[in-house]
Amino acid sequence: MFYWDNTYILVLIAFMLSMFASFGVQATFSKYQKVNSRRGMTGMDAARQILDANGLYSVRIEHIQGNLNDHFDPRDGVIRLSDATYQSASVAAIGVAAHEAGHAIQHAKGYAPIKVRNAILPVVNIGSSLSMPLFFIGLILGMTPLAMAGVFLFSGVLLFQLVTLPVEFNASRRALAILKTSSMLDAEEVKNAGKVLKAAAMTYVAAVLSSALQLLRLLLLVNRRRRD
């Protein structure tokens, strides 16, 4: 029989936030993916021009399969652009490519938040894989310290996401500033590219809120177990 717990309301809210943000970025990207830039520059071209203008000649650009899984990998020094970005001349593709180039610039300039994020990532990866098993084992066995250890490890995920926010917003600001001054896009196209990046940023905000709600739920469950 399905067991209803009032804290599931928090899970439902978190799910709705994530779905809303995901729908928003997909819809916005899809809209401006259909609008080609007047200069006809592709996402790959835009990323390469931005990198070269900042002296980052060694940073490579690779084409990967997928959609909206574009990313900068500082370990390999490469920007990976997806099918929807690499060879696309759309305003959306150029905005996304410029954003990833912004991450490369952050890394090169030693931007503090990205250094913090990269430093805590290995610990967070371990903590995130152990947090739920420890929490539920502690909850089931009535071992509150063990359950709280799981909560503590999960809080590391929230910390990582909080640190990620300024990294993502800053990369978008760098991208839009470059697009404005480089003439890769005209003023209206820069505005539309900004809409795409803003929608993408909202997925990170939604992730923070979802994790905060999940953390609250874990604390409520531990507190209920204590009372029982």
PDB file of N, CA and C in Angstrom, residues 55-105:
ATOM      1  N   GLY A  55      43.123  35.239 -25.861  1.00  0.00           N
ATOM      2  CA  GLY A  55      44.404  34.552 -25.803  1.00  0.00           C
ATOM      3  C   GLY A  55      44.332  33.089 -25.420  1.00  0.00           C
ATOM      4  N   LEU A  56      43.153  32.489 -25.502  1.00  0.00           N
ATOM      5  CA  LEU A  56      42.985  31.090 -25.092  1.00  0.00           C
ATOM      6  C   LEU A  56      43.066  30.175 -26.318  1.00  0.00           C
ATOM      7  N   TYR A  57      44.157  30.266 -27.019  1.00  0.00           N
ATOM      8  CA  TYR A  57      44.331  29.507 -28.256  1.00  0.00           C
ATOM      9  C   TYR A  57      44.412  28.002 -28.007  1.00  0.00           C
ATOM     10  N   SER A  58      44.852  27.613 -26.817  1.00  0.00           N
ATOM     11  CA  SER A  58      45.029  26.190 -26.529  1.00  0.00           C
ATOM     12  C   SER A  58      43.722  25.484 -26.166  1.00  0.00           C
ATOM     13  N   VAL A  59      42.684  26.248 -25.876  1.00  0.00           N
ATOM     14  CA  VAL A  59      41.397  25.636 -25.538  1.00  0.00           C
ATOM     15  C   VAL A  59      40.745  25.130 -26.818  1.00  0.00           C
ATOM     16  N   ARG A  60      40.479  23.831 -26.859  1.00  0.00           N
ATOM     17  CA  ARG A  60      39.892  23.220 -28.046  1.00  0.00           C
ATOM     18  C   ARG A  60      38.355  23.286 -27.994  1.00  0.00           C
ATOM     19  N   ILE A  61      37.754  23.090 -29.150  1.00  0.00           N
ATOM     20  CA  ILE A  61      36.297  23.026 -29.256  1.00  0.00           C
ATOM     21  C   ILE A  61      35.938  21.705 -29.921  1.00  0.00           C
ATOM     22  N   GLU A  62      35.102  20.917 -29.266  1.00  0.00           N
ATOM     23  CA  GLU A  62      34.720  19.616 -29.798  1.00  0.00           C
ATOM     24  C   GLU A  62      33.207  19.540 -29.992  1.00  0.00           C
ATOM     25  N   HIS A  63      32.805  18.718 -30.938  1.00  0.00           N
ATOM     26  CA  HIS A  63      31.394  18.469 -31.207  1.00  0.00           C
ATOM     27  C   HIS A  63      30.972  17.189 -30.496  1.00  0.00           C
ATOM     28  N   ILE A  64      29.910  17.264 -29.707  1.00  0.00           N
ATOM     29  CA  ILE A  64      29.391  16.077 -29.024  1.00  0.00           C
ATOM     30  C   ILE A  64      27.920  15.894 -29.378  1.00  0.00           C
ATOM     31  N   GLN A  65      27.465  14.675 -29.296  1.00  0.00           N
ATOM     32  CA  GLN A  65      26.062  14.390 -29.567  1.00  0.00           C
ATOM     33  C   GLN A  65      25.208  14.831 -28.381  1.00  0.00           C
ATOM     34  N   GLY A  66      23.966  15.174 -28.676  1.00  0.00           N
ATOM     35  CA  GLY A  66      23.043  15.553 -27.610  1.00  0.00           C
ATOM     36  C   GLY A  66      22.430  16.912 -27.861  1.00  0.00           C
ATOM     37  N   ASN A  67      21.705  17.368 -26.854  1.00  0.00           N
ATOM     38  CA  ASN A  67      21.019  18.649 -26.941  1.00  0.00           C
ATOM     39  C   ASN A  67      21.113  19.353 -25.600  1.00  0.00           C
ATOM     40  N   LEU A  68      21.655  20.555 -25.601  1.00  0.00           N
ATOM     41  CA  LEU A  68      21.810  21.358 -24.393  1.00  0.00           C
ATOM     42  C   LEU A  68      22.672  20.671 -23.333  1.00  0.00           C
ATOM     43  N   ASN A  69      23.630  19.873 -23.783  1.00  0.00           N
ATOM     44  CA  ASN A  69      24.606  19.289 -22.854  1.00  0.00           C
ATOM     45  C   ASN A  69      25.989  19.905 -23.089  1.00  0.00           C
ATOM     46  N   ASP A  70      25.979  21.147 -23.573  1.00  0.00           N
ATOM     47  CA  ASP A  70      27.210  21.888 -23.804  1.00  0.00           C
ATOM     48  C   ASP A  70      27.925  22.147 -22.480  1.00  0.00           C
ATOM     49  N   HIS A  71      29.253  22.089 -22.484  1.00  0.00           N
ATOM     50  CA  HIS A  71      29.986  22.348 -21.253  1.00  0.00           C
ATOM     51  C   HIS A  71      31.465  22.625 -21.538  1.00  0.00           C
ATOM     52  N   PHE A  72      32.097  23.260 -20.572  1.00  0.00           N
ATOM     53  CA  PHE A  72      33.546  23.478 -20.611  1.00  0.00           C
ATOM     54  C   PHE A  72      34.198  22.532 -19.627  1.00  0.00           C
ATOM     55  N   ASP A  73      35.187  21.783 -20.092  1.00  0.00           N
ATOM     56  CA  ASP A  73      35.915  20.838 -19.246  1.00  0.00           C
ATOM     57  C   ASP A  73      37.305  21.412 -18.978  1.00  0.00           C
ATOM     58  N   PRO A  74      37.529  21.962 -17.775  1.00  0.00           N
ATOM     59  CA  PRO A  74      38.835  22.573 -17.482  1.00  0.00           C
ATOM     60  C   PRO A  74      39.966  21.563 -17.382  1.00  0.00           C
ATOM     61  N   ARG A  75      39.640  20.302 -17.103  1.00  0.00           N
ATOM     62  CA  ARG A  75      40.692  19.283 -16.986  1.00  0.00           C
ATOM     63  C   ARG A  75      41.343  19.007 -18.341  1.00  0.00           C
ATOM     64  N   ASP A  76      40.523  18.950 -19.385  1.00  0.00           N
ATOM     65  CA  ASP A  76      41.049  18.683 -20.722  1.00  0.00           C
ATOM     66  C   ASP A  76      41.237  19.952 -21.539  1.00  0.00           C
ATOM     67  N   GLY A  77      40.805  21.086 -20.982  1.00  0.00           N
ATOM     68  CA  GLY A  77      40.930  22.338 -21.709  1.00  0.00           C
ATOM     69  C   GLY A  77      40.140  22.339 -22.998  1.00  0.00           C
ATOM     70  N   VAL A  78      38.871  21.948 -22.913  1.00  0.00           N
ATOM     71  CA  VAL A  78      38.054  21.821 -24.121  1.00  0.00           C
ATOM     72  C   VAL A  78      36.623  22.279 -23.849  1.00  0.00           C
ATOM     73  N   ILE A  79      36.044  22.960 -24.831  1.00  0.00           N
ATOM     74  CA  ILE A  79      34.628  23.296 -24.815  1.00  0.00           C
ATOM     75  C   ILE A  79      33.926  22.279 -25.704  1.00  0.00           C
ATOM     76  N   ARG A  80      32.922  21.625 -25.170  1.00  0.00           N
ATOM     77  CA  ARG A  80      32.172  20.634 -25.941  1.00  0.00           C
ATOM     78  C   ARG A  80      30.791  21.206 -26.255  1.00  0.00           C
ATOM     79  N   LEU A  81      30.511  21.307 -27.528  1.00  0.00           N
ATOM     80  CA  LEU A  81      29.252  21.875 -27.994  1.00  0.00           C
ATOM     81  C   LEU A  81      28.380  20.786 -28.610  1.00  0.00           C
ATOM     82  N   SER A  82      27.111  20.804 -28.273  1.00  0.00           N
ATOM     83  CA  SER A  82      26.179  19.767 -28.701  1.00  0.00           C
ATOM     84  C   SER A  82      25.715  19.968 -30.140  1.00  0.00           C
ATOM     85  N   ASP A  83      24.935  19.019 -30.629  1.00  0.00           N
ATOM     86  CA  ASP A  83      24.408  19.079 -31.990  1.00  0.00           C
ATOM     87  C   ASP A  83      23.669  20.382 -32.265  1.00  0.00           C
ATOM     88  N   ALA A  84      22.923  20.853 -31.262  1.00  0.00           N
ATOM     89  CA  ALA A  84      22.088  22.041 -31.442  1.00  0.00           C
ATOM     90  C   ALA A  84      22.895  23.335 -31.411  1.00  0.00           C
ATOM     91  N   THR A  85      24.180  23.233 -31.102  1.00  0.00           N
ATOM     92  CA  THR A  85      25.000  24.442 -30.927  1.00  0.00           C
ATOM     93  C   THR A  85      26.171  24.523 -31.889  1.00  0.00           C
ATOM     94  N   TYR A  86      26.861  23.425 -32.088  1.00  0.00           N
ATOM     95  CA  TYR A  86      28.147  23.434 -32.783  1.00  0.00           C
ATOM     96  C   TYR A  86      28.081  24.064 -34.174  1.00  0.00           C
ATOM     97  N   GLN A  87      27.228  23.552 -35.031  1.00  0.00           N
ATOM     98  CA  GLN A  87      27.158  24.046 -36.406  1.00  0.00           C
ATOM     99  C   GLN A  87      25.939  24.930 -36.651  1.00  0.00           C
ATOM    100  N   SER A  88      25.204  25.247 -35.622  1.00  0.00           N
ATOM    101  CA  SER A  88      24.010  26.084 -35.768  1.00  0.00           C
ATOM    102  C   SER A  88      24.390  27.561 -35.801  1.00  0.00           C
ATOM    103  N   ALA A  89      23.738  28.304 -36.687  1.00  0.00           N
ATOM    104  CA  ALA A  89      23.973  29.753 -36.785  1.00  0.00           C
ATOM    105  C   ALA A  89      22.870  30.530 -36.074  1.00  0.00           C
ATOM    106  N   SER A  90      22.146  29.854 -35.186  1.00  0.00           N
ATOM    107  CA  SER A  90      21.030  30.507 -34.499  1.00  0.00           C
ATOM    108  C   SER A  90      21.519  31.427 -33.380  1.00  0.00           C
ATOM    109  N   VAL A  91      20.666  32.360 -33.021  1.00  0.00           N
ATOM    110  CA  VAL A  91      20.959  33.260 -31.906  1.00  0.00           C
ATOM    111  C   VAL A  91      21.135  32.461 -30.619  1.00  0.00           C
ATOM    112  N   ALA A  92      20.300  31.421 -30.446  1.00  0.00           N
ATOM    113  CA  ALA A  92      20.385  30.587 -29.245  1.00  0.00           C
ATOM    114  C   ALA A  92      21.731  29.877 -29.167  1.00  0.00           C
ATOM    115  N   ALA A  93      22.178  29.306 -30.280  1.00  0.00           N
ATOM    116  CA  ALA A  93      23.443  28.567 -30.296  1.00  0.00           C
ATOM    117  C   ALA A  93      24.626  29.471 -29.977  1.00  0.00           C
ATOM    118  N   ILE A  94      24.618  30.670 -30.555  1.00  0.00           N
ATOM    119  CA  ILE A  94      25.722  31.599 -30.307  1.00  0.00           C
ATOM    120  C   ILE A  94      25.743  32.027 -28.841  1.00  0.00           C
ATOM    121  N   GLY A  95      24.565  32.237 -28.257  1.00  0.00           N
ATOM    122  CA  GLY A  95      24.501  32.601 -26.840  1.00  0.00           C
ATOM    123  C   GLY A  95      25.061  31.510 -25.951  1.00  0.00           C
ATOM    124  N   VAL A  96      24.676  30.266 -26.222  1.00  0.00           N
ATOM    125  CA  VAL A  96      25.155  29.137 -25.421  1.00  0.00           C
ATOM    126  C   VAL A  96      26.662  28.955 -25.594  1.00  0.00           C
ATOM    127  N   ALA A  97      27.143  29.039 -26.837  1.00  0.00           N
ATOM    128  CA  ALA A  97      28.574  28.878 -27.090  1.00  0.00           C
ATOM    129  C   ALA A  97      29.382  29.972 -26.397  1.00  0.00           C
ATOM    130  N   ALA A  98      28.875  31.195 -26.432  1.00  0.00           N
ATOM    131  CA  ALA A  98      29.552  32.304 -25.763  1.00  0.00           C
ATOM    132  C   ALA A  98      29.582  32.090 -24.255  1.00  0.00           C
ATOM    133  N   HIS A  99      28.518  31.520 -23.723  1.00  0.00           N
ATOM    134  CA  HIS A  99      28.460  31.222 -22.286  1.00  0.00           C
ATOM    135  C   HIS A  99      29.549  30.230 -21.895  1.00  0.00           C
ATOM    136  N   GLU A 100      29.710  29.186 -22.693  1.00  0.00           N
ATOM    137  CA  GLU A 100      30.744  28.193 -22.391  1.00  0.00           C
ATOM    138  C   GLU A 100      32.136  28.800 -22.526  1.00  0.00           C
ATOM    139  N   ALA A 101      32.301  29.690 -23.507  1.00  0.00           N
ATOM    140  CA  ALA A 101      33.580  30.397 -23.623  1.00  0.00           C
ATOM    141  C   ALA A 101      33.813  31.270 -22.396  1.00  0.00           C
ATOM    142  N   GLY A 102      32.722  31.793 -21.838  1.00  0.00           N
ATOM    143  CA  GLY A 102      32.821  32.572 -20.600  1.00  0.00           C
ATOM    144  C   GLY A 102      33.385  31.746 -19.462  1.00  0.00           C
ATOM    145  N   HIS A 103      33.013  30.459 -19.400  1.00  0.00           N
ATOM    146  CA  HIS A 103      33.571  29.567 -18.369  1.00  0.00           C
ATOM    147  C   HIS A 103      35.072  29.381 -18.571  1.00  0.00           C
ATOM    148  N   ALA A 104      35.475  29.261 -19.822  1.00  0.00           N
ATOM    149  CA  ALA A 104      36.912  29.102 -20.106  1.00  0.00           C
ATOM    150  C   ALA A 104      37.687  30.341 -19.662  1.00  0.00           C
ATOM    151  N   ILE A 105      37.096  31.510 -19.871  1.00  0.00           N
ATOM    152  CA  ILE A 105      37.733  32.756 -19.445  1.00  0.00           C
ATOM    153  C   ILE A 105      37.804  32.820 -17.921  1.00  0.00           C
TER     154      ILE A 105
END
